[in-house]
Short mmCIF file of C-alpha atoms in Angstrom, two decimals:
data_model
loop_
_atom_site.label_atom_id
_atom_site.label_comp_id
_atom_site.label_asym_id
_atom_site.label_seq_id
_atom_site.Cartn_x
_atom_site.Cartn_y
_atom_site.Cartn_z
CA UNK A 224 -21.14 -43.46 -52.00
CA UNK A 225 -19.62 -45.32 -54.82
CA UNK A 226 -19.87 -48.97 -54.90
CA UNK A 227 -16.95 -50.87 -54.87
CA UNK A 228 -15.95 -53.23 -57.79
CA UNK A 229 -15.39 -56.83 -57.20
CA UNK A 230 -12.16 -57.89 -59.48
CA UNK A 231 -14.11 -61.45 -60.32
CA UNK A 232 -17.35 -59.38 -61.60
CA UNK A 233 -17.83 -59.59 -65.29
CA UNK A 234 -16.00 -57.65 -67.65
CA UNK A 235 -19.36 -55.12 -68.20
CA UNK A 236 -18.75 -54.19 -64.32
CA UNK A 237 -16.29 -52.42 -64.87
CA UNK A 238 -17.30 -50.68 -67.65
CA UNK A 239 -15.98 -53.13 -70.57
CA UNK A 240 -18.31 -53.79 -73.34
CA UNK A 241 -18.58 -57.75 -73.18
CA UNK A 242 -17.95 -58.10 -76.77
CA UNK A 243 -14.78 -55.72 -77.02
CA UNK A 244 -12.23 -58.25 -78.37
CA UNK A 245 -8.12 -56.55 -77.79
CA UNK A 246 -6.09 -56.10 -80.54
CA UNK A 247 -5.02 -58.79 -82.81
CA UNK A 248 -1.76 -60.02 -81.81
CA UNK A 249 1.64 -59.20 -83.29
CA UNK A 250 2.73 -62.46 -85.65
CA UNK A 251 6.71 -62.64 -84.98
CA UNK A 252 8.77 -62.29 -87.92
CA UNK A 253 9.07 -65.55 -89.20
CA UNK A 254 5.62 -66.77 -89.03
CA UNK A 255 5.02 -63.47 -91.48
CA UNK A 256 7.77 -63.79 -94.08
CA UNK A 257 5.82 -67.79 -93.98
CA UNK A 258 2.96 -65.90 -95.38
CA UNK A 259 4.26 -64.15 -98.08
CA UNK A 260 3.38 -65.32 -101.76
CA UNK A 261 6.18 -65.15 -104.67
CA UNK A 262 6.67 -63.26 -106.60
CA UNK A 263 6.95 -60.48 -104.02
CA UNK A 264 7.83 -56.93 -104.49
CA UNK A 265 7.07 -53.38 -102.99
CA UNK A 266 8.24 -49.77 -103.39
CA UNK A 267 9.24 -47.52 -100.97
CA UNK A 268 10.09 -43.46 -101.39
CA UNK A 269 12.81 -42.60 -98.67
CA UNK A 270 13.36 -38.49 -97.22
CA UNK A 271 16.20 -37.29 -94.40
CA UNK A 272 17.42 -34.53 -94.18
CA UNK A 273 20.12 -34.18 -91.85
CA UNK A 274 18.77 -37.42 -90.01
CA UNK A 275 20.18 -40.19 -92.34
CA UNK A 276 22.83 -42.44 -90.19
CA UNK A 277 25.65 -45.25 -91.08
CA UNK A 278 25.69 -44.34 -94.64
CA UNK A 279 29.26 -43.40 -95.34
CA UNK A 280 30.49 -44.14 -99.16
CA UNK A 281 34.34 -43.53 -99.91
CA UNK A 282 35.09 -41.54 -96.90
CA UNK A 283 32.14 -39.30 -97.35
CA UNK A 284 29.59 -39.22 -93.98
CA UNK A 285 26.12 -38.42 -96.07
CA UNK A 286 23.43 -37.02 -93.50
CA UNK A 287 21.03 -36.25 -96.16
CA UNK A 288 19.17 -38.40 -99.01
CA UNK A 289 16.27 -39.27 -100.82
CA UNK A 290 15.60 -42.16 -102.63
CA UNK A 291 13.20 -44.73 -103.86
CA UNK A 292 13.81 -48.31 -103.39
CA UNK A 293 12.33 -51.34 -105.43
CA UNK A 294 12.92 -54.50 -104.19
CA UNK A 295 11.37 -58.29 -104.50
CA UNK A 296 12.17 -61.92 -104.94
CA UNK A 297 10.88 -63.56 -108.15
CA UNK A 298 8.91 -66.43 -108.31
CA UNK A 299 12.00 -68.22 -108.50
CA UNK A 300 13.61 -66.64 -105.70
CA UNK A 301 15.95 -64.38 -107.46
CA UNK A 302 16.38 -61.33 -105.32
CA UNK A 303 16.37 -58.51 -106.25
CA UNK A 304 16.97 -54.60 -105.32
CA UNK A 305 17.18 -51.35 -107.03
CA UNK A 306 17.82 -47.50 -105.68
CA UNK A 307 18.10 -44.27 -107.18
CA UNK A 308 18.54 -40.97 -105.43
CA UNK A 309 20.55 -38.48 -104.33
CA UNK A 310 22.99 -38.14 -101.06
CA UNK A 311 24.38 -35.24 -99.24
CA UNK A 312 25.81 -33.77 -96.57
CA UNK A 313 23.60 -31.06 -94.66
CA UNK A 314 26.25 -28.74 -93.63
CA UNK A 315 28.11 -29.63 -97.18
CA UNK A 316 25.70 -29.52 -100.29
CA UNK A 317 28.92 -28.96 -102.86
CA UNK A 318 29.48 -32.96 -101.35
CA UNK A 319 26.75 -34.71 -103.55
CA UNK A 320 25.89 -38.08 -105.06
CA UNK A 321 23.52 -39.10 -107.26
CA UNK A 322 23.58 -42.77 -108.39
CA UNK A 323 21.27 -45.46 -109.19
CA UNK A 324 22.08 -49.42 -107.63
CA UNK A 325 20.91 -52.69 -108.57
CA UNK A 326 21.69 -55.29 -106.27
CA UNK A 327 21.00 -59.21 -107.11
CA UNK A 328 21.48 -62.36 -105.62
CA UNK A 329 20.31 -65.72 -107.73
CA UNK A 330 17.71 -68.26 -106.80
CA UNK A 331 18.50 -71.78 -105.66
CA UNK A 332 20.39 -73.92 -106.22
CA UNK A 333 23.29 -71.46 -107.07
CA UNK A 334 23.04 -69.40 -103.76
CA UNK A 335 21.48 -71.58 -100.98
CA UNK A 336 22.69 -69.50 -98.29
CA UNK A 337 21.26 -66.62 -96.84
CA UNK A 338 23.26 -63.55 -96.39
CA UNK A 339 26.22 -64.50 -98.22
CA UNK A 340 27.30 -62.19 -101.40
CA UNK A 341 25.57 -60.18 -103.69
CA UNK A 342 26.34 -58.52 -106.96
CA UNK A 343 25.68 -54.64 -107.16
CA UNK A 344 26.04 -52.40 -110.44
CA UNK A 345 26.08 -48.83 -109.84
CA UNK A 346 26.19 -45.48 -111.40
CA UNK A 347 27.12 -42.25 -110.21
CA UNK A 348 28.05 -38.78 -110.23
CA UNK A 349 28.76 -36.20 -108.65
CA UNK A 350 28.18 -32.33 -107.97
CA UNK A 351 26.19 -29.67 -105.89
CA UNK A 352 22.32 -29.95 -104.36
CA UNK A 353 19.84 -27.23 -103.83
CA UNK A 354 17.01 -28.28 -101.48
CA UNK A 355 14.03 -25.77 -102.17
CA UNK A 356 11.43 -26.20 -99.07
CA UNK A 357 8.81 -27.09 -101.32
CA UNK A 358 10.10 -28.95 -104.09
CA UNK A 359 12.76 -30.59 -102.89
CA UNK A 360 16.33 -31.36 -103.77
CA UNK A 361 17.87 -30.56 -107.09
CA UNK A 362 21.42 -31.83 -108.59
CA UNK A 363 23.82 -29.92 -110.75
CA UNK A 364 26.51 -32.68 -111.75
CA UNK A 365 30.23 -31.88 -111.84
CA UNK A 366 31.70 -32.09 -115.16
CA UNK A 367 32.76 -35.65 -116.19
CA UNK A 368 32.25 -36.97 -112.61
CA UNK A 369 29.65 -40.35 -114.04
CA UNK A 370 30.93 -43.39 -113.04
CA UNK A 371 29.94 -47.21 -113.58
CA UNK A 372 30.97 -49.91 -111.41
CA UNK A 373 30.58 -53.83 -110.84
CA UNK A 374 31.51 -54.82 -107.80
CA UNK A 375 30.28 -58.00 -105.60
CA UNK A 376 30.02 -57.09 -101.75
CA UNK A 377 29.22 -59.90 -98.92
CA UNK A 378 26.07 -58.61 -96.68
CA UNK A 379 28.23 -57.16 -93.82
CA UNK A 380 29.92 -55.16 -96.71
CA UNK A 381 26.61 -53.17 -97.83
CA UNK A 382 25.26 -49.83 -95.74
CA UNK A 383 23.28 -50.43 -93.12
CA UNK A 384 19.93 -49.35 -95.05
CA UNK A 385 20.79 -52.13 -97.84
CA UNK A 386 21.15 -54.50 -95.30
CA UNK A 387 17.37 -54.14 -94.08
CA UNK A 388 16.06 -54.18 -96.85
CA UNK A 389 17.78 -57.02 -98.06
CA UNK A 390 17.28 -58.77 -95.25
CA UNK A 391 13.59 -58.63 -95.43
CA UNK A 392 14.07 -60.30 -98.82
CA UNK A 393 15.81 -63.14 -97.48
CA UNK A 394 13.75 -63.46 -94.80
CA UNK A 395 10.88 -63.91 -97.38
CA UNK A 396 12.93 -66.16 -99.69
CA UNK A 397 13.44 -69.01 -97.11
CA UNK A 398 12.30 -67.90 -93.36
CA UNK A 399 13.53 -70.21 -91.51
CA UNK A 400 17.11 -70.42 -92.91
CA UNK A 401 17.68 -67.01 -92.89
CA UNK A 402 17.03 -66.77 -89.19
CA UNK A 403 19.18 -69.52 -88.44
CA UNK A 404 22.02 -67.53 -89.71
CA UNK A 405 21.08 -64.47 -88.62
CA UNK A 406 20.94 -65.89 -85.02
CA UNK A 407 24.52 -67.48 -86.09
CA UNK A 408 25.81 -64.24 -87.33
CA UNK A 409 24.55 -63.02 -83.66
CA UNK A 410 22.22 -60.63 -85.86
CA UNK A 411 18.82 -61.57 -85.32
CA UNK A 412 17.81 -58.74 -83.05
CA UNK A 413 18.82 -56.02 -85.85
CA UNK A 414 18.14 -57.62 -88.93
CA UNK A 415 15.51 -60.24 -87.94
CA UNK A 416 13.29 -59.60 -85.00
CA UNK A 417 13.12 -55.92 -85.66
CA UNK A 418 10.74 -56.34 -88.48
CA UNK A 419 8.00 -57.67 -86.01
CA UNK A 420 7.12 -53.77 -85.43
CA UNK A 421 6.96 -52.35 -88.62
CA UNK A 422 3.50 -52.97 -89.27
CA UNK A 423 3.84 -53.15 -93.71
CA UNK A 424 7.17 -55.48 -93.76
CA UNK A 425 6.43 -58.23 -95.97
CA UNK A 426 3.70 -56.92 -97.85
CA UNK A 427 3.38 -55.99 -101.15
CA UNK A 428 3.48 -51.90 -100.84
CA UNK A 429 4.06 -48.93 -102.59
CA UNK A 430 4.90 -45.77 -100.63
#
């Protein structure tokens, strides 16, 4: 008959190797972004196709992409963030846009507050994508369709994958204030405390 464990045995009892230690523990957000060293930067290559979501530019819906983002803050806390790609629509591929973005926000003293406004340069055109299985989208611009602009949005303003990636920025370019106005902004949970499960947000990475 099998013996019956006794919950206040040791740990070995019940078949738990005394010197297992659990997994290190989750470090919220804040105490992270504390950690991170300037200058900071990473890179990060972006695919959906038909699964992209709240990304709608002059009317257009785009359900597609690919991109690569680079974005840091300088050693003295200039932020900034830069994307290139292509967007489409899925059902739609005659709907395309390629563009590159640079986003930029200066250091202190002359913007002290997190989340505020940014200035954004952009170029774009567009035209028709072909996505091949194994190599992947390809662009044939519309005649005359390039475009420049420079434009300054505030942070509620930007698509909702600019926004997390800026935000990480300003989380690492002054922690604490930036969750204070997240949590004013009544924002935290999306733009703040979400970053405590993605297991490479603020570190320096290149995907």
């Amino acid at each position: 008959m099998t013996a019956w464990i006794d919950p206040h045995d040791s740990r070995s009892s019940w078949g738990r190797d005394p010197e297992e230690s659990l997994p290190d523990r989750i470090q919220p957000t804040v105490e992270r972004a504390h950690e991170v060293s300037l200058p900071f930067q990473y890179r990060e290559q972006r695919s959906f196709d038909g699964t992209l979501s709240d990304v709608e530019v002059e009317g257009v819906e785009y359900t597609s992409g690919e991109y690569v983002v680079n974005a840091g803050v300088t050693g003295d806390r200039t932020l900034k963030l830069h994307v290139r790609g292509l967007l489409w629509r899925a059902d739609d591929p005659g709907q395309a846009r390629r563009f590159k973005l640079q986003l930029v926000r200066d250091g202190p003293p002359t913007e002290t507050v997190p989340y505020g406004e940014y200035k954004i340069w952009q170029r774009y055109q567009f035209g028709h994508v072909t996505v091949d299985p194994i190599d992947g989208p390809s662009f044939e611009p519309n005649d005359d369709s390039k475009r420049t602009d420079r434009t300054v949005s505030p942070f509620g303003g930007l698509q909702k994958p600019l926004r997390l990636h800026i935000s990480e920025l300003e989380l690492v370019r002054n922690p604490a204030f930036a969750k204070y106005r997240l949590t004013e902004r009544d924002e935290w949970e999306e733009y703040g405390a979400v970053f405590r499960w993605r297991a490479d947000a603020f570190e320096s990475r290149i995907t």
